[in-house]
Coordinates of C-alpha atoms and ligand atoms in Angstrom, one line a residue:
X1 CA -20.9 8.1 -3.1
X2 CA -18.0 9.8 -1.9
X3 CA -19.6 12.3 0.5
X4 CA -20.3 9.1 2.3
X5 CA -16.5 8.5 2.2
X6 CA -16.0 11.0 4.6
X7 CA -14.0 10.8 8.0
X8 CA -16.2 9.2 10.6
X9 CA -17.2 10.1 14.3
X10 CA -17.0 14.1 13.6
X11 CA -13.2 14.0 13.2
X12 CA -12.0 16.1 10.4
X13 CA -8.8 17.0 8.7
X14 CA -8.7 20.5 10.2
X15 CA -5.0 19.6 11.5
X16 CA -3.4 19.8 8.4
X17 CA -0.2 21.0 9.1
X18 CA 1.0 18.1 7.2
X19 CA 4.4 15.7 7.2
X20 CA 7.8 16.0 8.6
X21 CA 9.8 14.1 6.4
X22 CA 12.6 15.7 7.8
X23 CA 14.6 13.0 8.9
X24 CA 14.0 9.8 7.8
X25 CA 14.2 8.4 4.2
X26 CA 14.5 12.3 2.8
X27 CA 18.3 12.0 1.7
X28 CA 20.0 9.7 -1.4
X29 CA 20.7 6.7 0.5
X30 CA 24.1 4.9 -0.8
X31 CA 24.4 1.7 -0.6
X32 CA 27.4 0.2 1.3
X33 CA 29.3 -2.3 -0.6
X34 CA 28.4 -5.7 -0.6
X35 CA 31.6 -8.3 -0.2
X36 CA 32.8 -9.8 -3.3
X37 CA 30.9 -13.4 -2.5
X38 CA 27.0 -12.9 -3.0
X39 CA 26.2 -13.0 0.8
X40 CA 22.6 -11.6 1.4
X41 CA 22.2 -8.2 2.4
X42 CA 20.8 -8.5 6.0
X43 CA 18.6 -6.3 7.9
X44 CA 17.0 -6.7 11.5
X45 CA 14.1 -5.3 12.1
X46 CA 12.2 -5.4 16.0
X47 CA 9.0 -4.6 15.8
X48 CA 7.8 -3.2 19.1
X49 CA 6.1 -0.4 21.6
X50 CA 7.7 3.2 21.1
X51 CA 6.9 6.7 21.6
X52 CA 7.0 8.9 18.7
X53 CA 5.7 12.8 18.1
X54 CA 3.1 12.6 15.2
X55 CA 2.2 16.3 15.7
X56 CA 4.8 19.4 14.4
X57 CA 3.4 21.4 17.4
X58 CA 6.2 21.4 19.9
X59 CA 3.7 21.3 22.9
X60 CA 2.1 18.5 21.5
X61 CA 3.2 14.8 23.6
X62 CA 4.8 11.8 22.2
X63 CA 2.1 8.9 20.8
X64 CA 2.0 5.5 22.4
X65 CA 2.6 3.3 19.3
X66 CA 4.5 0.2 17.6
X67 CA 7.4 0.8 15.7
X68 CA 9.6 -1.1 14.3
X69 CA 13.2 -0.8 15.3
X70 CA 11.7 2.1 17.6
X71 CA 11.2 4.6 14.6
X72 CA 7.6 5.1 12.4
X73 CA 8.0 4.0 10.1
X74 CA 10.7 1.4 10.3
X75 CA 14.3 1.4 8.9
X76 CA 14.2 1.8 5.1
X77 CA 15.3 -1.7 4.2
X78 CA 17.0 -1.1 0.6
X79 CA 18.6 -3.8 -1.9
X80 CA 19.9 -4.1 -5.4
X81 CA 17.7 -5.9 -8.2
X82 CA 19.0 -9.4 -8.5
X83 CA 20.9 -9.9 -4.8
X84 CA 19.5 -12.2 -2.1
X85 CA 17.9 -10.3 0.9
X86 CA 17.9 -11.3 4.6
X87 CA 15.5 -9.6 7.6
X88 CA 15.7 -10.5 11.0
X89 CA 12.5 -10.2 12.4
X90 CA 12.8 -10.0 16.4
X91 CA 9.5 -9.5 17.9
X92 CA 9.7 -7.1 20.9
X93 CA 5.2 -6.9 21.1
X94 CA 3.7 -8.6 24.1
X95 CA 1.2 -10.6 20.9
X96 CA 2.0 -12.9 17.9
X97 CA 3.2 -10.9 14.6
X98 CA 4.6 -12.1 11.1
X99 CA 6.6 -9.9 8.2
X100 CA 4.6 -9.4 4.8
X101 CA 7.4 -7.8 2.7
X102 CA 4.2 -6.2 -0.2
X103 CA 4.6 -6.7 -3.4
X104 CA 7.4 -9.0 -3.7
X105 CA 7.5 -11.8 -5.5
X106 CA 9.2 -14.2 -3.3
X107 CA 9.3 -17.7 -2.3
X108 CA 5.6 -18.5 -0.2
X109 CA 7.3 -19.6 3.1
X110 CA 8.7 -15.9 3.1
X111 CA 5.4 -14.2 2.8
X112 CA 4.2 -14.0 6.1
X113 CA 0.9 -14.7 6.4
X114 CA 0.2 -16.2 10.1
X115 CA -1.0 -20.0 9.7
X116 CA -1.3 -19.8 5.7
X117 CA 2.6 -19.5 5.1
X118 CA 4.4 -19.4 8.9
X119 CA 3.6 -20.3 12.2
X120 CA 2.9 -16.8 13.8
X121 CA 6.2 -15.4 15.9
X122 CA 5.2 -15.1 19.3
X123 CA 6.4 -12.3 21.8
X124 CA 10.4 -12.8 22.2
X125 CA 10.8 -15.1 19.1
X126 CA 12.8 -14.8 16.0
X127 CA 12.2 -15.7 12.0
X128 CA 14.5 -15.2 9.4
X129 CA 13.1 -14.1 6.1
X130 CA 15.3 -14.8 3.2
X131 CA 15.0 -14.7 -0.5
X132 CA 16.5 -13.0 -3.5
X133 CA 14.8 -9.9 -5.7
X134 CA 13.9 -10.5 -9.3
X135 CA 12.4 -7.3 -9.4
X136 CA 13.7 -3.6 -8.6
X137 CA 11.5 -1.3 -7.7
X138 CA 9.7 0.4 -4.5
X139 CA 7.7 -2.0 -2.1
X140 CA 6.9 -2.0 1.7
X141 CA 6.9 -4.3 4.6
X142 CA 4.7 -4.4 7.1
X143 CA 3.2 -7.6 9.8
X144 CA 0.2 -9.2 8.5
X145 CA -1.0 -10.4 12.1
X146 CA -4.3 -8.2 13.2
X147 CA -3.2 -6.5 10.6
X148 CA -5.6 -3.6 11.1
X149 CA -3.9 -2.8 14.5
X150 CA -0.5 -3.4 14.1
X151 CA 0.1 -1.4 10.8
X152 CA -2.7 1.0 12.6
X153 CA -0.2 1.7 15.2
X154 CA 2.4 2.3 13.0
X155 CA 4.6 -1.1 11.9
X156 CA 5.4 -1.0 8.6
X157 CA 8.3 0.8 6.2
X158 CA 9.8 1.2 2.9
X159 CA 11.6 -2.0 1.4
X160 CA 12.9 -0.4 -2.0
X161 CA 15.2 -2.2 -4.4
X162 CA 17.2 -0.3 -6.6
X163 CA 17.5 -1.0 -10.7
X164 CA 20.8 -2.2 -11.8
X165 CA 21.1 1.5 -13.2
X166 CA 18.3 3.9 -11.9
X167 CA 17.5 6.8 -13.9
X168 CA 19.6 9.8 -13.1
X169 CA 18.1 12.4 -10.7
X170 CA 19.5 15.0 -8.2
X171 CA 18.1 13.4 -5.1
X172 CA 15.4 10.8 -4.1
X173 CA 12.6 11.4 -1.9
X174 CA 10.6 8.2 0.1
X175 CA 7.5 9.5 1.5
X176 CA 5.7 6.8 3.4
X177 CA 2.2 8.3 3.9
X178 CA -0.3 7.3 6.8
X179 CA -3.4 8.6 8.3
X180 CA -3.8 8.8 12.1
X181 CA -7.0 9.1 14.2
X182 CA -5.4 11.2 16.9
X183 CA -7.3 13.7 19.7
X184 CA -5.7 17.4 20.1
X185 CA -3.0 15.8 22.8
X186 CA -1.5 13.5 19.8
X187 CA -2.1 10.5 21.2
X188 CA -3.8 7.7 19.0
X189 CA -7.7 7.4 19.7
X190 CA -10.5 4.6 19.1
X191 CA -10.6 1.2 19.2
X192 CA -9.2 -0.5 16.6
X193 CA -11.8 -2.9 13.9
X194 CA -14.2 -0.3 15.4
X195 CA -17.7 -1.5 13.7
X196 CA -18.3 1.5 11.4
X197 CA -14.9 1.5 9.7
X198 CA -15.3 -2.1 9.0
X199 CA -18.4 -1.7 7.3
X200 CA -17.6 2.2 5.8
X201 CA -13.9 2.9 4.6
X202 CA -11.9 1.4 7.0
X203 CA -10.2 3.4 9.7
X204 CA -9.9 6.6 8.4
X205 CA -8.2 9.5 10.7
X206 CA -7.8 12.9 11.2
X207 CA -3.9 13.2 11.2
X208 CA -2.1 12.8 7.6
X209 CA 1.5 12.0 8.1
X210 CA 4.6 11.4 6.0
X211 CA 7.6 9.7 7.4
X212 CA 5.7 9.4 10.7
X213 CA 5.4 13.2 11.1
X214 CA 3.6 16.2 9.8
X215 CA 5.3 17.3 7.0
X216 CA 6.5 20.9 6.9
X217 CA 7.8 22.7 3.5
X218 CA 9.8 20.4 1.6
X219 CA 13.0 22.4 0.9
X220 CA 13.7 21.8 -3.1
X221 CA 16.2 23.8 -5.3
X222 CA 14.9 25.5 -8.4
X223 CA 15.6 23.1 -11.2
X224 CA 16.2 20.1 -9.3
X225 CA 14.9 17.2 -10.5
X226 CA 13.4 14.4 -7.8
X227 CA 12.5 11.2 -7.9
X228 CA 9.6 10.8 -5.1
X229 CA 8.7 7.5 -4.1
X230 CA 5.6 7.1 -2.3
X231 CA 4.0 4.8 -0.3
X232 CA 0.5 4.7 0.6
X233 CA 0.4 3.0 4.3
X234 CA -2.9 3.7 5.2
X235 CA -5.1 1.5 6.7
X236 CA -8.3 3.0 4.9
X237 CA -7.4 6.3 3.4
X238 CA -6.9 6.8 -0.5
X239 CA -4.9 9.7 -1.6
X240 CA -5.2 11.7 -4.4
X241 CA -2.4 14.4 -4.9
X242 CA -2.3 17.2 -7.6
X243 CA 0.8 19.1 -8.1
X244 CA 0.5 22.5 -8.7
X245 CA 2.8 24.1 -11.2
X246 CA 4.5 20.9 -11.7
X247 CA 4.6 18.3 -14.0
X248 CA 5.3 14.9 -12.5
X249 CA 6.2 11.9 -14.6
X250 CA 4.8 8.5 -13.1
X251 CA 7.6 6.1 -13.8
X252 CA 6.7 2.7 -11.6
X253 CA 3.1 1.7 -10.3
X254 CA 3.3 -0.8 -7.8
X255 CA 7.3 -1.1 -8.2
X256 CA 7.0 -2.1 -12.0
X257 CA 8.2 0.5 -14.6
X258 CA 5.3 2.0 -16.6
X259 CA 5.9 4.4 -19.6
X260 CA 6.8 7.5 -18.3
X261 CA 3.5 9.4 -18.3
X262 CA 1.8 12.6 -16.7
X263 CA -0.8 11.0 -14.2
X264 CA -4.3 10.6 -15.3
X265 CA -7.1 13.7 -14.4
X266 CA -4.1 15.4 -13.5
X267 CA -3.4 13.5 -10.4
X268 CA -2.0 10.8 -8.3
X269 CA -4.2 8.7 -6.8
X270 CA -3.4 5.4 -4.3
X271 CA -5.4 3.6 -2.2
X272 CA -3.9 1.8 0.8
X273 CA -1.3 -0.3 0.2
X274 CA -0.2 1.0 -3.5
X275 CA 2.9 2.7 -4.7
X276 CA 4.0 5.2 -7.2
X277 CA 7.6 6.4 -8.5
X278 CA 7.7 9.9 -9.8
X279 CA 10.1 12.1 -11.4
X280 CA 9.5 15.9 -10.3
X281 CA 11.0 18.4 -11.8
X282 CA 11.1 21.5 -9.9
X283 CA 10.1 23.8 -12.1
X284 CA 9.3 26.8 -10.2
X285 CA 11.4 30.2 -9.8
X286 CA 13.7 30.4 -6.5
X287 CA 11.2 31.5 -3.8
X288 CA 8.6 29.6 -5.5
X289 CA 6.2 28.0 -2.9
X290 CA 4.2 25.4 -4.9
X291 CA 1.7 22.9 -3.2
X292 CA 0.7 19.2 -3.5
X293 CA -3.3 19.2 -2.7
X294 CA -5.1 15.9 -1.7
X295 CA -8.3 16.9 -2.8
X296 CA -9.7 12.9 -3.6
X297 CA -12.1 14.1 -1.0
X298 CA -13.3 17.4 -3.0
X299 CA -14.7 18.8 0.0
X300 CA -11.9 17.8 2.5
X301 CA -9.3 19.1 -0.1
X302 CA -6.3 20.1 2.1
X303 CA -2.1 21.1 1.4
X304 CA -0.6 18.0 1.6
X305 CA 2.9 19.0 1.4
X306 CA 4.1 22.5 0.2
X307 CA 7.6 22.6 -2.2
X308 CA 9.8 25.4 -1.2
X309 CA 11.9 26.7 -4.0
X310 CA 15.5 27.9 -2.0
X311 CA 15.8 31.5 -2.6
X312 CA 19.3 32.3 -4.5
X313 CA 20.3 30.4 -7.6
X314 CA 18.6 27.6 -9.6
X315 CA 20.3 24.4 -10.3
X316 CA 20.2 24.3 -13.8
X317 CA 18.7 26.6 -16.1
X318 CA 17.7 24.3 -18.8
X319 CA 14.7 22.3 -18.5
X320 CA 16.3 18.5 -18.2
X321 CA 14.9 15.7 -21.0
X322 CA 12.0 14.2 -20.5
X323 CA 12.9 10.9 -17.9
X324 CA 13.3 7.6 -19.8
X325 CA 11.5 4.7 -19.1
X326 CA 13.1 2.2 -16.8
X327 CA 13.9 -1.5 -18.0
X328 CA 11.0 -3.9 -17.3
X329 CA 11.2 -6.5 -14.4
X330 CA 11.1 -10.1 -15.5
X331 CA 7.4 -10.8 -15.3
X332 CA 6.1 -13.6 -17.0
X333 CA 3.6 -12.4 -20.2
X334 CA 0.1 -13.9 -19.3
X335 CA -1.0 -15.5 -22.6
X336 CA -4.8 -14.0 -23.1
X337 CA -5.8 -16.3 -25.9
X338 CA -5.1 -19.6 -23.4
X339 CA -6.1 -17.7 -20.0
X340 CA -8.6 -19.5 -17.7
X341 CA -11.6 -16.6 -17.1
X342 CA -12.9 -15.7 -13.5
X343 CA -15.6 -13.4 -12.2
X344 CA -15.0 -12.3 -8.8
X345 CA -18.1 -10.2 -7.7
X346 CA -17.4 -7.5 -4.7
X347 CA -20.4 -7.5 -2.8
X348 CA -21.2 -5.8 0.8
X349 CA -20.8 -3.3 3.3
X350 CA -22.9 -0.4 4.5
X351 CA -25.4 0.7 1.5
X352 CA -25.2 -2.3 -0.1
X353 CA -27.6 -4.6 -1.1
X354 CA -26.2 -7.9 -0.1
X355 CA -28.7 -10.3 2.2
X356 CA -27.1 -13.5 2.8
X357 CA -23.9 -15.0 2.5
X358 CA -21.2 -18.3 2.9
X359 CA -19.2 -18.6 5.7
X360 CA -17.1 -21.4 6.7
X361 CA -19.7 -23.7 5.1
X362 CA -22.7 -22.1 6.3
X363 CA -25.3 -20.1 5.0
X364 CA -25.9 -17.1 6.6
X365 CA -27.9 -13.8 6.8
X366 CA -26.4 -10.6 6.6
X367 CA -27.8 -10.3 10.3
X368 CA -26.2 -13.3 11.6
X369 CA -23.3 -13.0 9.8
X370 CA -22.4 -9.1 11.0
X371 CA -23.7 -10.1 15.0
X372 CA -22.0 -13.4 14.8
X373 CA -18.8 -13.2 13.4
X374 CA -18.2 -9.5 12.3
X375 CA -18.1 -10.2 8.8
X376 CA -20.2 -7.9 6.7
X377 CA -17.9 -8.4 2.8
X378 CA -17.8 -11.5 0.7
X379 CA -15.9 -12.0 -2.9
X380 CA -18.5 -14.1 -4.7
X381 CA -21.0 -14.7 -2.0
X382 CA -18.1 -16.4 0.2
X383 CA -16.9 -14.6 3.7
X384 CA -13.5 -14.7 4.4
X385 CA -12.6 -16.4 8.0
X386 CA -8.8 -15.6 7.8
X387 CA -6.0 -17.1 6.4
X388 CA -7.1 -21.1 6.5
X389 CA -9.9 -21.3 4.9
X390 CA -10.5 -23.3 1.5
X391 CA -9.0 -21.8 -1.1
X392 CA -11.8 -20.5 -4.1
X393 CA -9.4 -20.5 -6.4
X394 CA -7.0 -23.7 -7.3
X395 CA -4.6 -22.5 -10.0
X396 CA -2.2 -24.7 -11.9
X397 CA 1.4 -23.5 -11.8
X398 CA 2.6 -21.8 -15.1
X399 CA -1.0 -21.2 -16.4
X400 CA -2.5 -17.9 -17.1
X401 CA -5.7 -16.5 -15.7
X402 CA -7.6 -13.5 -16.4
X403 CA -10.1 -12.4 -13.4
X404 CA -12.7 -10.2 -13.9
X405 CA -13.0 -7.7 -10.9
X406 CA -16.6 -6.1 -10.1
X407 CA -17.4 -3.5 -7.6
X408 CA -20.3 -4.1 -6.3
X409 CA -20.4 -2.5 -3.6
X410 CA -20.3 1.8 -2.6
X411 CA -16.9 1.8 -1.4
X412 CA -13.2 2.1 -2.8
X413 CA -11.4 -1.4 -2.7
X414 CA -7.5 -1.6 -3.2
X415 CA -7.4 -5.6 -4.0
X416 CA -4.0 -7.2 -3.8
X417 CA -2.8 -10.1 -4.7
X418 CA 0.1 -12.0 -2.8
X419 CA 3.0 -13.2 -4.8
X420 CA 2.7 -12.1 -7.9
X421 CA 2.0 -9.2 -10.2
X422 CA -0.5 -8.6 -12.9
X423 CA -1.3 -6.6 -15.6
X424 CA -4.3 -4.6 -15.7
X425 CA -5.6 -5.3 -18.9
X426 CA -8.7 -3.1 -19.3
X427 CA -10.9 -0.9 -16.9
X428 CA -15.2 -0.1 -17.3
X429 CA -14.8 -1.4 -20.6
X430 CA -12.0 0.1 -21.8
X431 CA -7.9 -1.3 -22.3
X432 CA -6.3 0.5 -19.6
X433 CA -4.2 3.4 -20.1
X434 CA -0.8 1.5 -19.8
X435 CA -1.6 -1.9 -19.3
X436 CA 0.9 -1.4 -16.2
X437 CA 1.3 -4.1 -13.9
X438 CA 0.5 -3.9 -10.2
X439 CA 0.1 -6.0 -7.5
X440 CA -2.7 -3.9 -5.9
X441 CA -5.5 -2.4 -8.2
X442 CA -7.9 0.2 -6.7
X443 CA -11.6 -0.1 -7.6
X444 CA -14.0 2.6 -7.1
X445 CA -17.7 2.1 -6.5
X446 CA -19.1 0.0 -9.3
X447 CA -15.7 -0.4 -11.3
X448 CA -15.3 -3.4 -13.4
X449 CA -11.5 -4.0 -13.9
X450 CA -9.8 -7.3 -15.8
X451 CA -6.4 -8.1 -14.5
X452 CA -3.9 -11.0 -15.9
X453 CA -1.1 -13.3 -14.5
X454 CA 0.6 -16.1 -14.8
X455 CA 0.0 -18.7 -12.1
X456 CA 4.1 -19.0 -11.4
X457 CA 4.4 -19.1 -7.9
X458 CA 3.5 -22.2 -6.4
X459 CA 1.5 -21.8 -2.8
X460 CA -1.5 -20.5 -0.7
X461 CA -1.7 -16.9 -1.5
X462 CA -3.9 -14.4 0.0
X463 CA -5.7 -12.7 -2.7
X464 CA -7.7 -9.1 -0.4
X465 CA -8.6 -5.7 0.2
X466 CA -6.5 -3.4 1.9
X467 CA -8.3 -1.4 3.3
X468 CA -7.6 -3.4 6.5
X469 CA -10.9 -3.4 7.9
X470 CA -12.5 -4.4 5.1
X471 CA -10.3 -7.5 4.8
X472 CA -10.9 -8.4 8.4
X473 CA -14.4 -7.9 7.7
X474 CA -14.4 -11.0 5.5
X475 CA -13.2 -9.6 2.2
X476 CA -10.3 -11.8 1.4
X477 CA -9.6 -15.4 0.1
X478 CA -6.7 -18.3 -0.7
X479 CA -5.6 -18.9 -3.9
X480 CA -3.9 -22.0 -4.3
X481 CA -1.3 -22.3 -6.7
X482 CA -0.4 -25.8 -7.4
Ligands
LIG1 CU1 0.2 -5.4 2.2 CU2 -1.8 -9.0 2.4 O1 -0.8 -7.2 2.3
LIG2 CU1 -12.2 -3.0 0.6

């Protein structure tokens, strides 16, 4: 199915003169001291309109987009495992918007979801977002209000929290990555929930950025050992990066430490909304121009981002140890043997074979329910309406479940679950590779995948796809922990 996972409406990744990380996030960020008493380190973030250059090409104009803070992506909003954390959202759009802070696991009426968790923050309003950080590791923020536009036109950002004693490198690297649909001016293009993506892959573009800019050679020195942590931000687009000549190290999925181990089929691969942490070694001779390739689309494979060994000297010239696993977050251990089972069957979407579905209470054909309400996915038979509907799954605080995820569907769905993370326990049959936990697990077309939590977190979670079309095409639900 994937040649039917190619870019839509004749766009195609021709412009690939790919990511200028140049400013933003590229150096070692330090963190200032806290004071002595354990205040919360506060950030402000103002989401708003901005102009900012997408393209390298110097004739190209400035893009009309939403920024928070006026930069794509947003300020990188960093903390330490175990302080308490403070954002200041300010909301400079002329519409309603909410911070989602991914992946953490934080107290419910900090997640914000518009009417599930918060009253949405209209135009000129304020809400403070407050909570501390069990976990270290790299997660993003981004609004979840028309969450397809908004993060479309470029609000979200980095939210990393450092370990109590990261591993040692010689510099870190945050690369958020994004997809544009752009014409040759730079300027975004197409409406936004545009029918076919909703009912294909999602919005997927003709412009990859990193950093909110095409990427040109990342200077590295030989010997030099990065960590790279990367962000897929990416309404619809999944990545899949090979590095040639090099041997990256995947340390964290999804912000939690996973045995340090080479990436499976030899490369990285993320769907919208996941993260990895990498150690790179740069292990090629000064001069040395070695490529990262996205080819998850064979046919569209293109140079994602190009390492550029610095001429002169190398930096060491002993190969460093092999990096050391990072110490676990504090996760709760589901218990398999007393887990309450679930199926929840993926069904929908072009090429599918789905008829008739549920939504808000009524029973509807495929027909009605695409002309009607725009809803083409359901997650057992049910179409999501938002964030208020009933929730199809009432969980009992402290329990453990084990959900059985199936595919059905030809498409590529990165599920995530809201305030909490899970282990992936096994995947088409088989125990997964590293058991790692995640908080977003991609499926592919017809994958069967068993994840397992611990209920801990008492409140309505959303539990959806991130391909952000998809979930605004119904593919979501409420999970109420109680
Ligand atoms: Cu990254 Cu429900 O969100
Ligand atoms: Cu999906």
């Amino acid at each position: 199915m994937r040649s039917n996972l190619t870019p839509s409406h004749g766009f195609s990744i021709s412009r690939r003169r790919l990511l200028g990380a140049s400013a933003a996030g590229l150096g070692l960020a330090v963190l200032p001291a806290l004071p002595a008493r354990a205040e919360a380190r506060a950030y402000s973030l103002a989401p708003g309109p901005a102009r900012v250059k997408l393209l390298a090409d110097p004739k190209a104009q400035a893009a009309d987009v939403w920024a928070f803070s006026g930069s794509v992506p947003g300020p990188v909003v960093r903390a330490r495992q175990g302080e308490r954390l403070s954002i200041r959202l300010g909301n400079g759009l002329d519409r309603a918007t909410t911070l989602h802070c991914h992946g953490l696991r934080l107290p419910n009426g900090m997640d914000g979801v518009p009417e599930l968790t918060q009253a949405p923050v209209d135009p000129g309003g304020s809400f403070v977002y407050e909570f501390d950080l069990p976990d270290a590791g790299t997660y993003w923020y981004h609004p979840h209000t028309q969450t397809s536009e908004q993060v479309g036109r470029g609000l979200y950002g980095a939210l990393i929290v450092e370990e109590k004693q990261p591993p040692k490198v010689d510099r870190e690297l945050v690369w958020v990555m994004d997809d544009w649909r752009v014409d040759d001016a730079g300027a975004l293009t197409g409406e936004f929930n545009h029918p076919h993506d909703i009912s294909h892959g999602g919005r997927i573009g003709n412009l990859i950025t990193v950093n909110g800019a095409e990427l040109d050679d990342v200077p590295v020195r030989a010997g030099e050992r990065i960590r790279l942590r990367l962000i897929n931000a990416a309404n619809g687009r999944v990545f899949g990066l090979g590095f040639e000549g090099l041997d990256p190290q995947v340390i964290a999925i999804d912000g939690h430490p996973v045995a340090p181990h080479a990436p499976e089929g030899g490369r990285v691969v993320m769907g919208p909304g996941q993260r990895r942490d990498l150690i790179v070694d740069m292990a090629g001779k000064p001069g040395d121009r070695l490529a990262v390739v996205d080819d998850y689309f064979e046919r569209l494979a293109y140079t994602f981002a190009t390492f550029v060994h610095e001429p002169g000297s190398a930096l060491r010239s002993s190969p460093l140890d092999a990096p050391m696993a990072l110490a676990a977050n504090p996760l709760p251990e589901p218990d398999l043997a007393a887990a309450v089972a679930s199926d929840i069957v993926i069904e929908g979407g072009a090429m599918g074979g789905l008829r008739q579905a549920m939504y808000q209470g009524e029973k509807l054909s495929l027909m009605d329910l695409w002309r009607r309400h725009r809803k083409v996915w359901v997650l057992n038979g049910v179409a999501s309406s938002g964030f208020t509907e009933d929730p199809m799954f009432k969980l009992q605080r402290g329990r453990s479940y084990r959900w059985r995820l199936k595919n059905d569907t030809a498409w590529d769905h990165p599920m995530h679950l809201h305030g909490h993370a899970f282990r992936i326990l096994t995947r088409n049959g088989k125990p997964a590779a590293h058991r790692s936990w995640s908080d977003t697990v991609l499926l592919h077309a017809d994958d069967e995948v068993e994840i397992a939590f611990v209920a801990d977190n008492p409140g309505k979670w959303l539990f959806h796809c991130h391909v952000l079309e998809h979930h605004f095409g119904g593919m979501g639900t409420v999970v109420d922990v109680a």
